[in-house]
Structure formats: C-alpha cells, structure tokens
Short mmCIF file of C-alpha atoms in Angstrom, two decimals:
data_model
loop_
_atom_site.label_atom_id
_atom_site.label_comp_id
_atom_site.label_asym_id
_atom_site.label_seq_id
_atom_site.Cartn_x
_atom_site.Cartn_y
_atom_site.Cartn_z
CA UNK D 12 -1.20 -7.91 29.34
CA UNK D 13 -4.64 -9.48 29.42
CA UNK D 14 -7.61 -10.25 27.21
CA UNK D 15 -10.86 -8.33 27.71
CA UNK D 16 -13.76 -10.64 26.87
CA UNK D 17 -17.21 -9.23 26.14
CA UNK D 18 -20.22 -11.60 26.28
CA UNK D 19 -23.75 -10.89 25.04
CA UNK D 20 -26.52 -13.41 25.70
CA UNK D 21 -29.46 -13.87 23.27
CA UNK D 22 -32.43 -11.76 24.29
CA UNK D 23 -30.48 -9.90 26.98
CA UNK D 24 -29.64 -6.22 26.88
CA UNK D 25 -26.70 -6.55 29.24
CA UNK D 26 -23.11 -7.08 28.21
CA UNK D 27 -20.76 -8.98 30.50
CA UNK D 28 -17.06 -8.16 30.69
CA UNK D 29 -14.39 -10.62 31.74
CA UNK D 30 -10.59 -10.55 31.91
CA UNK D 31 -8.27 -13.46 31.05
CA UNK D 32 -4.55 -13.86 30.74
CA UNK D 33 -3.22 -13.37 27.23
CA UNK D 34 -3.24 -16.58 25.14
CA UNK D 35 -5.31 -18.42 27.78
CA UNK D 36 -7.35 -20.33 25.19
CA UNK D 37 -8.34 -23.01 27.69
CA UNK D 38 -9.79 -20.37 30.02
CA UNK D 39 -11.55 -18.73 27.08
CA UNK D 40 -13.25 -21.96 26.01
CA UNK D 41 -14.27 -22.68 29.62
CA UNK D 42 -15.78 -19.18 29.82
CA UNK D 43 -17.69 -19.64 26.56
CA UNK D 44 -19.03 -23.03 27.62
CA UNK D 45 -20.12 -21.72 31.02
CA UNK D 46 -22.16 -18.96 29.40
CA UNK D 47 -23.51 -21.34 26.77
CA UNK D 48 -24.74 -23.77 29.45
CA UNK D 49 -26.33 -20.91 31.43
CA UNK D 50 -28.25 -19.66 28.40
CA UNK D 51 -29.26 -23.19 27.47
CA UNK D 52 -30.70 -23.81 30.95
CA UNK D 53 -32.71 -20.58 30.83
CA UNK D 54 -34.02 -20.69 27.27
CA UNK D 55 -33.99 -24.45 26.52
CA UNK D 56 -33.50 -23.64 22.85
CA UNK D 57 -30.65 -24.17 20.44
CA UNK D 58 -28.48 -21.23 19.41
CA UNK D 59 -25.17 -20.55 17.73
CA UNK D 60 -22.05 -19.20 19.42
CA UNK D 61 -20.42 -16.38 17.44
CA UNK D 62 -16.91 -15.14 18.26
CA UNK D 63 -15.02 -12.18 16.91
CA UNK D 64 -11.85 -10.19 17.50
CA UNK D 65 -9.71 -7.64 15.71
CA UNK D 66 -6.89 -8.72 13.42
CA UNK D 67 -3.99 -7.20 15.32
CA UNK D 68 -1.32 -8.55 17.68
CA UNK D 69 -3.15 -11.82 18.35
CA UNK D 70 -2.69 -12.93 14.76
CA UNK D 71 -4.85 -15.61 13.17
CA UNK D 72 -3.95 -18.63 15.29
CA UNK D 73 -6.77 -17.79 17.73
CA UNK D 74 -9.38 -17.98 14.95
CA UNK D 75 -8.14 -21.44 13.94
CA UNK D 76 -8.23 -22.55 17.59
CA UNK D 77 -11.83 -21.35 18.07
CA UNK D 78 -12.95 -22.86 14.75
CA UNK D 79 -11.42 -26.20 15.80
CA UNK D 80 -13.44 -26.01 19.03
CA UNK D 81 -16.63 -25.61 17.01
CA UNK D 82 -17.22 -21.84 17.32
CA UNK D 83 -17.87 -19.71 14.26
CA UNK D 84 -15.27 -16.94 14.36
CA UNK D 85 -14.96 -13.65 12.50
CA UNK D 86 -11.63 -11.84 12.42
CA UNK D 87 -12.48 -8.18 11.94
CA UNK D 88 -10.51 -5.67 9.92
CA UNK D 89 -10.07 -2.81 12.47
CA UNK D 90 -10.24 -0.15 9.75
CA UNK D 91 -13.70 -1.35 8.68
CA UNK D 92 -15.44 -0.50 11.99
CA UNK D 93 -17.49 2.70 11.83
CA UNK D 94 -16.03 5.62 13.81
CA UNK D 95 -17.64 8.97 14.60
CA UNK D 96 -14.80 11.33 13.70
CA UNK D 97 -16.68 14.37 15.02
CA UNK D 98 -16.87 13.01 18.55
CA UNK D 99 -13.95 12.78 20.94
CA UNK D 100 -12.50 9.31 20.71
CA UNK D 101 -11.56 7.36 23.81
CA UNK D 102 -9.37 4.32 23.24
CA UNK D 103 -9.78 1.57 25.82
CA UNK D 104 -10.09 -2.19 25.48
CA UNK D 105 -13.52 -2.19 27.12
CA UNK D 106 -14.94 0.45 24.76
CA UNK D 107 -13.44 -1.24 21.69
CA UNK D 108 -14.79 -4.63 22.78
CA UNK D 109 -18.32 -3.28 23.13
CA UNK D 110 -18.05 -1.69 19.67
CA UNK D 111 -17.10 -5.06 18.22
CA UNK D 112 -20.06 -6.74 19.92
CA UNK D 113 -22.47 -4.20 18.40
CA UNK D 114 -20.89 -4.65 14.98
CA UNK D 115 -21.08 -8.45 15.29
CA UNK D 116 -24.78 -8.31 16.23
CA UNK D 117 -25.53 -6.07 13.25
CA UNK D 118 -23.54 -8.36 10.96
CA UNK D 119 -25.46 -11.39 12.27
CA UNK D 120 -28.75 -9.61 11.49
CA UNK D 121 -27.65 -9.35 7.86
CA UNK D 122 -25.90 -5.96 7.66
CA UNK D 123 -22.75 -6.89 5.76
CA UNK D 124 -21.52 -3.27 5.61
CA UNK D 125 -20.78 -2.84 9.32
CA UNK D 126 -17.50 -4.77 9.18
CA UNK D 127 -15.04 -6.48 6.88
CA UNK D 128 -13.68 -9.86 7.84
CA UNK D 129 -10.16 -11.12 7.27
CA UNK D 130 -9.80 -14.42 5.44
CA UNK D 131 -8.01 -16.85 7.74
CA UNK D 132 -5.30 -18.86 5.94
CA UNK D 133 -4.20 -22.31 6.96
CA UNK D 134 -1.05 -22.79 9.03
CA UNK D 135 0.93 -23.73 5.91
CA UNK D 136 -0.43 -20.79 3.89
CA UNK D 137 0.42 -18.33 6.65
CA UNK D 138 3.90 -19.77 7.06
CA UNK D 139 4.63 -19.40 3.34
CA UNK D 140 4.00 -15.65 3.63
CA UNK D 141 6.92 -15.18 6.02
CA UNK D 142 9.71 -15.43 3.43
CA UNK D 143 8.64 -12.52 1.25
CA UNK D 144 7.49 -10.42 4.19
CA UNK D 145 10.90 -10.86 5.79
CA UNK D 146 12.54 -9.71 2.55
CA UNK D 147 10.26 -6.67 2.40
CA UNK D 148 11.21 -5.69 5.95
CA UNK D 149 14.93 -6.19 5.26
CA UNK D 150 14.83 -4.15 2.05
CA UNK D 151 13.15 -1.35 4.01
CA UNK D 152 15.95 -1.53 6.59
CA UNK D 153 18.57 -1.45 3.82
CA UNK D 154 17.02 1.65 2.29
CA UNK D 155 16.81 3.36 5.68
CA UNK D 156 20.47 2.63 6.49
CA UNK D 157 21.63 3.80 3.06
CA UNK D 158 19.68 7.04 3.34
CA UNK D 159 21.03 7.62 6.86
CA UNK D 160 24.61 7.26 5.66
CA UNK D 161 24.00 9.55 2.69
CA UNK D 162 22.43 12.10 5.05
CA UNK D 163 25.45 12.04 7.38
CA UNK D 164 27.78 12.60 4.42
CA UNK D 165 25.58 15.34 3.05
CA UNK D 166 25.77 17.17 6.40
CA UNK D 167 29.53 17.38 5.84
CA UNK D 168 29.14 18.61 2.27
CA UNK D 169 30.09 15.23 0.72
CA UNK D 170 28.11 13.95 -2.25
CA UNK D 171 28.59 11.34 -4.97
CA UNK D 172 29.55 8.56 -2.52
CA UNK D 173 27.57 5.32 -2.64
CA UNK D 174 27.44 3.73 0.86
CA UNK D 175 26.76 0.16 -0.42
CA UNK D 176 29.86 0.22 -2.66
CA UNK D 177 32.59 -2.32 -1.86
CA UNK D 178 35.36 0.22 -1.23
CA UNK D 179 33.26 2.56 0.89
CA UNK D 180 35.12 1.89 4.16
CA UNK D 181 38.51 2.36 2.48
CA UNK D 182 37.44 5.68 0.96
CA UNK D 183 36.33 7.21 4.26
CA UNK D 184 39.84 8.28 5.28
CA UNK D 185 40.38 10.13 2.00
CA UNK D 186 37.06 11.98 1.99
CA UNK D 187 37.07 15.72 2.49
CA UNK D 188 34.25 17.87 3.78
CA UNK D 189 32.78 20.77 1.85
CA UNK D 190 35.38 23.15 3.31
CA UNK D 191 38.29 20.82 2.51
CA UNK D 192 38.75 19.35 6.00
CA UNK D 193 39.20 15.60 6.68
CA UNK D 194 36.11 13.75 7.84
CA UNK D 195 36.03 13.65 11.68
CA UNK D 196 36.92 10.48 13.59
CA UNK D 197 33.51 10.28 15.25
CA UNK D 198 31.74 10.65 11.91
CA UNK D 199 33.97 7.99 10.34
CA UNK D 200 33.30 5.63 13.24
CA UNK D 201 29.54 6.09 12.95
CA UNK D 202 29.63 5.51 9.22
CA UNK D 203 31.75 2.36 9.60
CA UNK D 204 29.34 0.94 12.18
CA UNK D 205 26.39 1.73 9.93
CA UNK D 206 28.17 0.00 7.05
CA UNK D 207 28.66 -3.13 9.20
CA UNK D 208 24.93 -3.08 9.96
CA UNK D 209 24.18 -2.58 6.26
CA UNK D 210 26.34 -5.58 5.33
CA UNK D 211 24.51 -7.75 7.87
CA UNK D 212 21.14 -6.74 6.43
CA UNK D 213 22.35 -7.41 2.88
CA UNK D 214 23.61 -10.85 3.92
CA UNK D 215 20.16 -11.69 5.31
CA UNK D 216 18.53 -10.48 2.09
CA UNK D 217 20.85 -12.74 0.09
CA UNK D 218 19.91 -15.75 2.25
CA UNK D 219 16.19 -15.05 1.79
CA UNK D 220 16.56 -14.61 -1.97
CA UNK D 221 18.51 -17.85 -2.28
CA UNK D 222 15.69 -19.67 -0.49
CA UNK D 223 13.12 -17.97 -2.73
CA UNK D 224 14.99 -18.94 -5.91
CA UNK D 225 15.33 -22.49 -4.59
CA UNK D 226 11.53 -22.71 -4.34
CA UNK D 227 11.23 -21.56 -7.95
CA UNK D 228 13.74 -24.19 -9.07
CA UNK D 229 11.95 -26.94 -7.16
CA UNK D 230 8.66 -25.79 -8.67
CA UNK D 231 10.03 -26.19 -12.20
CA UNK D 232 10.93 -29.80 -11.36
CA UNK D 233 7.39 -30.71 -10.24
CA UNK D 234 5.35 -28.45 -12.52
CA UNK D 235 4.76 -31.18 -15.10
CA UNK D 236 3.57 -33.78 -12.59
CA UNK D 237 1.73 -31.39 -10.30
CA UNK D 238 -2.02 -31.97 -10.08
CA UNK D 239 -4.74 -30.18 -8.14
CA UNK D 240 -4.87 -32.98 -5.56
CA UNK D 241 -1.12 -33.02 -4.90
CA UNK D 242 0.50 -31.79 -1.73
CA UNK D 243 0.02 -28.09 -1.12
CA UNK D 244 3.74 -27.15 -0.98
CA UNK D 245 4.39 -28.76 -4.37
CA UNK D 246 1.35 -27.10 -5.92
CA UNK D 247 2.44 -23.71 -4.55
CA UNK D 248 5.98 -24.05 -5.89
CA UNK D 249 4.64 -25.18 -9.26
CA UNK D 250 2.39 -22.12 -9.51
CA UNK D 251 5.31 -19.83 -8.69
CA UNK D 252 7.44 -21.54 -11.34
CA UNK D 253 4.68 -21.17 -13.95
CA UNK D 254 4.31 -17.47 -13.29
CA UNK D 255 8.05 -16.84 -13.65
CA UNK D 256 7.75 -18.01 -17.27
CA UNK D 257 5.65 -14.92 -18.03
CA UNK D 258 7.40 -11.83 -19.33
CA UNK D 259 7.65 -9.11 -16.69
CA UNK D 260 7.07 -11.42 -13.71
CA UNK D 261 10.14 -12.41 -11.75
CA UNK D 262 10.61 -14.73 -8.79
CA UNK D 263 9.70 -12.03 -6.30
CA UNK D 264 6.42 -11.00 -7.96
CA UNK D 265 5.45 -14.61 -8.66
CA UNK D 266 5.96 -15.57 -5.01
CA UNK D 267 3.98 -12.53 -3.92
CA UNK D 268 1.05 -13.34 -6.21
CA UNK D 269 0.80 -16.99 -5.21
CA UNK D 270 1.26 -16.59 -1.46
CA UNK D 271 -0.55 -13.29 -0.92
CA UNK D 272 -3.23 -13.22 -3.64
CA UNK D 273 -4.15 -16.55 -5.22
CA UNK D 274 -5.00 -18.27 -1.92
CA UNK D 275 -7.83 -15.77 -1.33
CA UNK D 276 -11.44 -15.96 -2.42
CA UNK D 277 -12.57 -12.86 -4.29
CA UNK D 278 -16.17 -11.73 -4.01
CA UNK D 279 -15.44 -9.14 -6.69
CA UNK D 280 -15.98 -10.99 -9.99
CA UNK D 281 -13.73 -8.69 -12.03
CA UNK D 282 -10.79 -9.13 -9.64
CA UNK D 283 -11.27 -12.88 -9.62
CA UNK D 284 -11.35 -13.10 -13.42
CA UNK D 285 -8.33 -10.82 -13.75
CA UNK D 286 -6.11 -12.84 -11.40
CA UNK D 287 -7.42 -16.15 -12.76
CA UNK D 288 -6.53 -15.10 -16.31
CA UNK D 289 -2.93 -14.43 -15.26
CA UNK D 290 -2.57 -17.91 -13.80
CA UNK D 291 -4.40 -19.55 -16.72
CA UNK D 292 -2.05 -17.90 -19.22
CA UNK D 293 0.93 -19.18 -17.25
CA UNK D 294 -0.53 -22.67 -17.09
CA UNK D 295 -1.08 -22.79 -20.85
CA UNK D 296 2.54 -21.92 -21.54
CA UNK D 297 1.94 -18.55 -23.19
CA UNK D 298 3.82 -15.35 -22.46
CA UNK D 299 2.59 -11.83 -21.94
CA UNK D 300 4.36 -9.06 -23.84
#
C-alpha cells in the first residue's frame, strides 16, 4: 500500500501527484518542505501550508504528527464531501485526492459547508476510548454467536434452549430434533465449538468490565480532591464516578459520555448546554429521577 499525495501551489492551476510509502511521515514532511521552498523562491511572499486527509484507516496520529511539525491539518469526515449521485462514480485514490483538494480550497475561502472536520483528540483521550469500544465489539460478537447457535438449533426444530446457559453442553446429547431424532454428531460438534468461542468472548467482556468498574472506583476516591488543573486521568475518572451517582446512568453510560462526548467542543449551543447540564447536576450532588 502507498500514500497518494496531491499538492496545489498558490496561484497555480495545476495539481501535482506524488506517491509515498504508507506511514512515511519523514518523506511526507520532506515533500512538503520541498514544495514550500519552491513556492517561496518564486513568489517571495509568506503563505500558510494547509494539509488534509480523510478520517479512515490512517487514524488520527498523522494529524498530530503534522500539527507538531507546524502544519495546519484538517481531518475530513468522508461522508461530508459532496457527491454527484446521478453521475457514475469512479473510486480511485487519485480522484478522491483531487476532490479533497478542491474541498480544502473552498473551505479555505470561507465555505464551511463543503466539508466537516473531525476533532482530533490527544493521545491520552484517544487511548481512553479503546476500553468501551472493545466492549462494544465483543458484545456484538457475543450476540452474533448466540444467534448463530439458536439458528442452528432452530434448523433442527429445537427451541427454548439458551446457548449461554451453564448446562448447555451437557444438554446437547439429550436434545431431540423436531421429528424426535437425536441431534447429529456434526451438529453437536459445531455447537460445542461455538460455545467454546462464546465462553472466550464472555471472558474477555468480563475482563473489560472489571477494568471499567475499577476506573469508577478509583474515580470515587479522587472525586473530592480532583480539581480542573489536576492530571487528566484523575479528572476523567472523577467525572465518570460523578455521573454514576445519577439515577439511570451506570458505569457503561458514564464512561461513554466522558470519553466519547464531554471531550468534544460543541458548536451547537443547545447540545453544549444539554450535556453541560448533565455534568453540572452530577457535580452538585443531585440526582435525576
């Protein structure tokens, strides 16, 4: 795989295309500086370097790297780019890169509707998202495995059996199909292997939930002494602990709100006031009925 880099100079109608190895940030910065020096020699005027890319497989580390190097960077939401649905769409990296360049130029001219940017979290903020996102993925796997096992049983005319139950494997030998026949050996073997997989997924969910609950417990210990200028991990755990004191908000929802919502800046005033009121109520020690 490789990066396709599109470069547009100020005052030039041409667009240059370059290819770099994936994650070659050093080569990318060298390329940007070479073009910057060329433009500076020709125009002898100051200008700003703008960088952009789509929020996809590259993640957000690249934006932090470019910002550290002094380049203003916009991480685009791919769904926000305008698409002509009537025309036949061709999907190539070169075409997509040129579309992003045109959107970036329009955005720089003041058209804020041509794209939506993704807010780039810090390294610590992004890392704190992993716990709950892992749990979400594991719960989805658990549901899929359970439904698969129920579907296999249903194909044999067997209902009323709960695959996650503790005695599921022991009951397989005694199950009878819809026509009164014993469940086949191959079907039993498949169901047993699926149950082993289901147990592994459940064990991972338990580990994640223990770690989540540990964060809530640690937050309750520091909530009284936690100030706005304290370390970010302590402040995050304290906020989670405060939210769990509200009726209807458990450890899972509190962790989700703090790590996925409260770190963001809302341009919508109503959304900002709504989420701020939830946290303010928790901070004051009240409960919501």
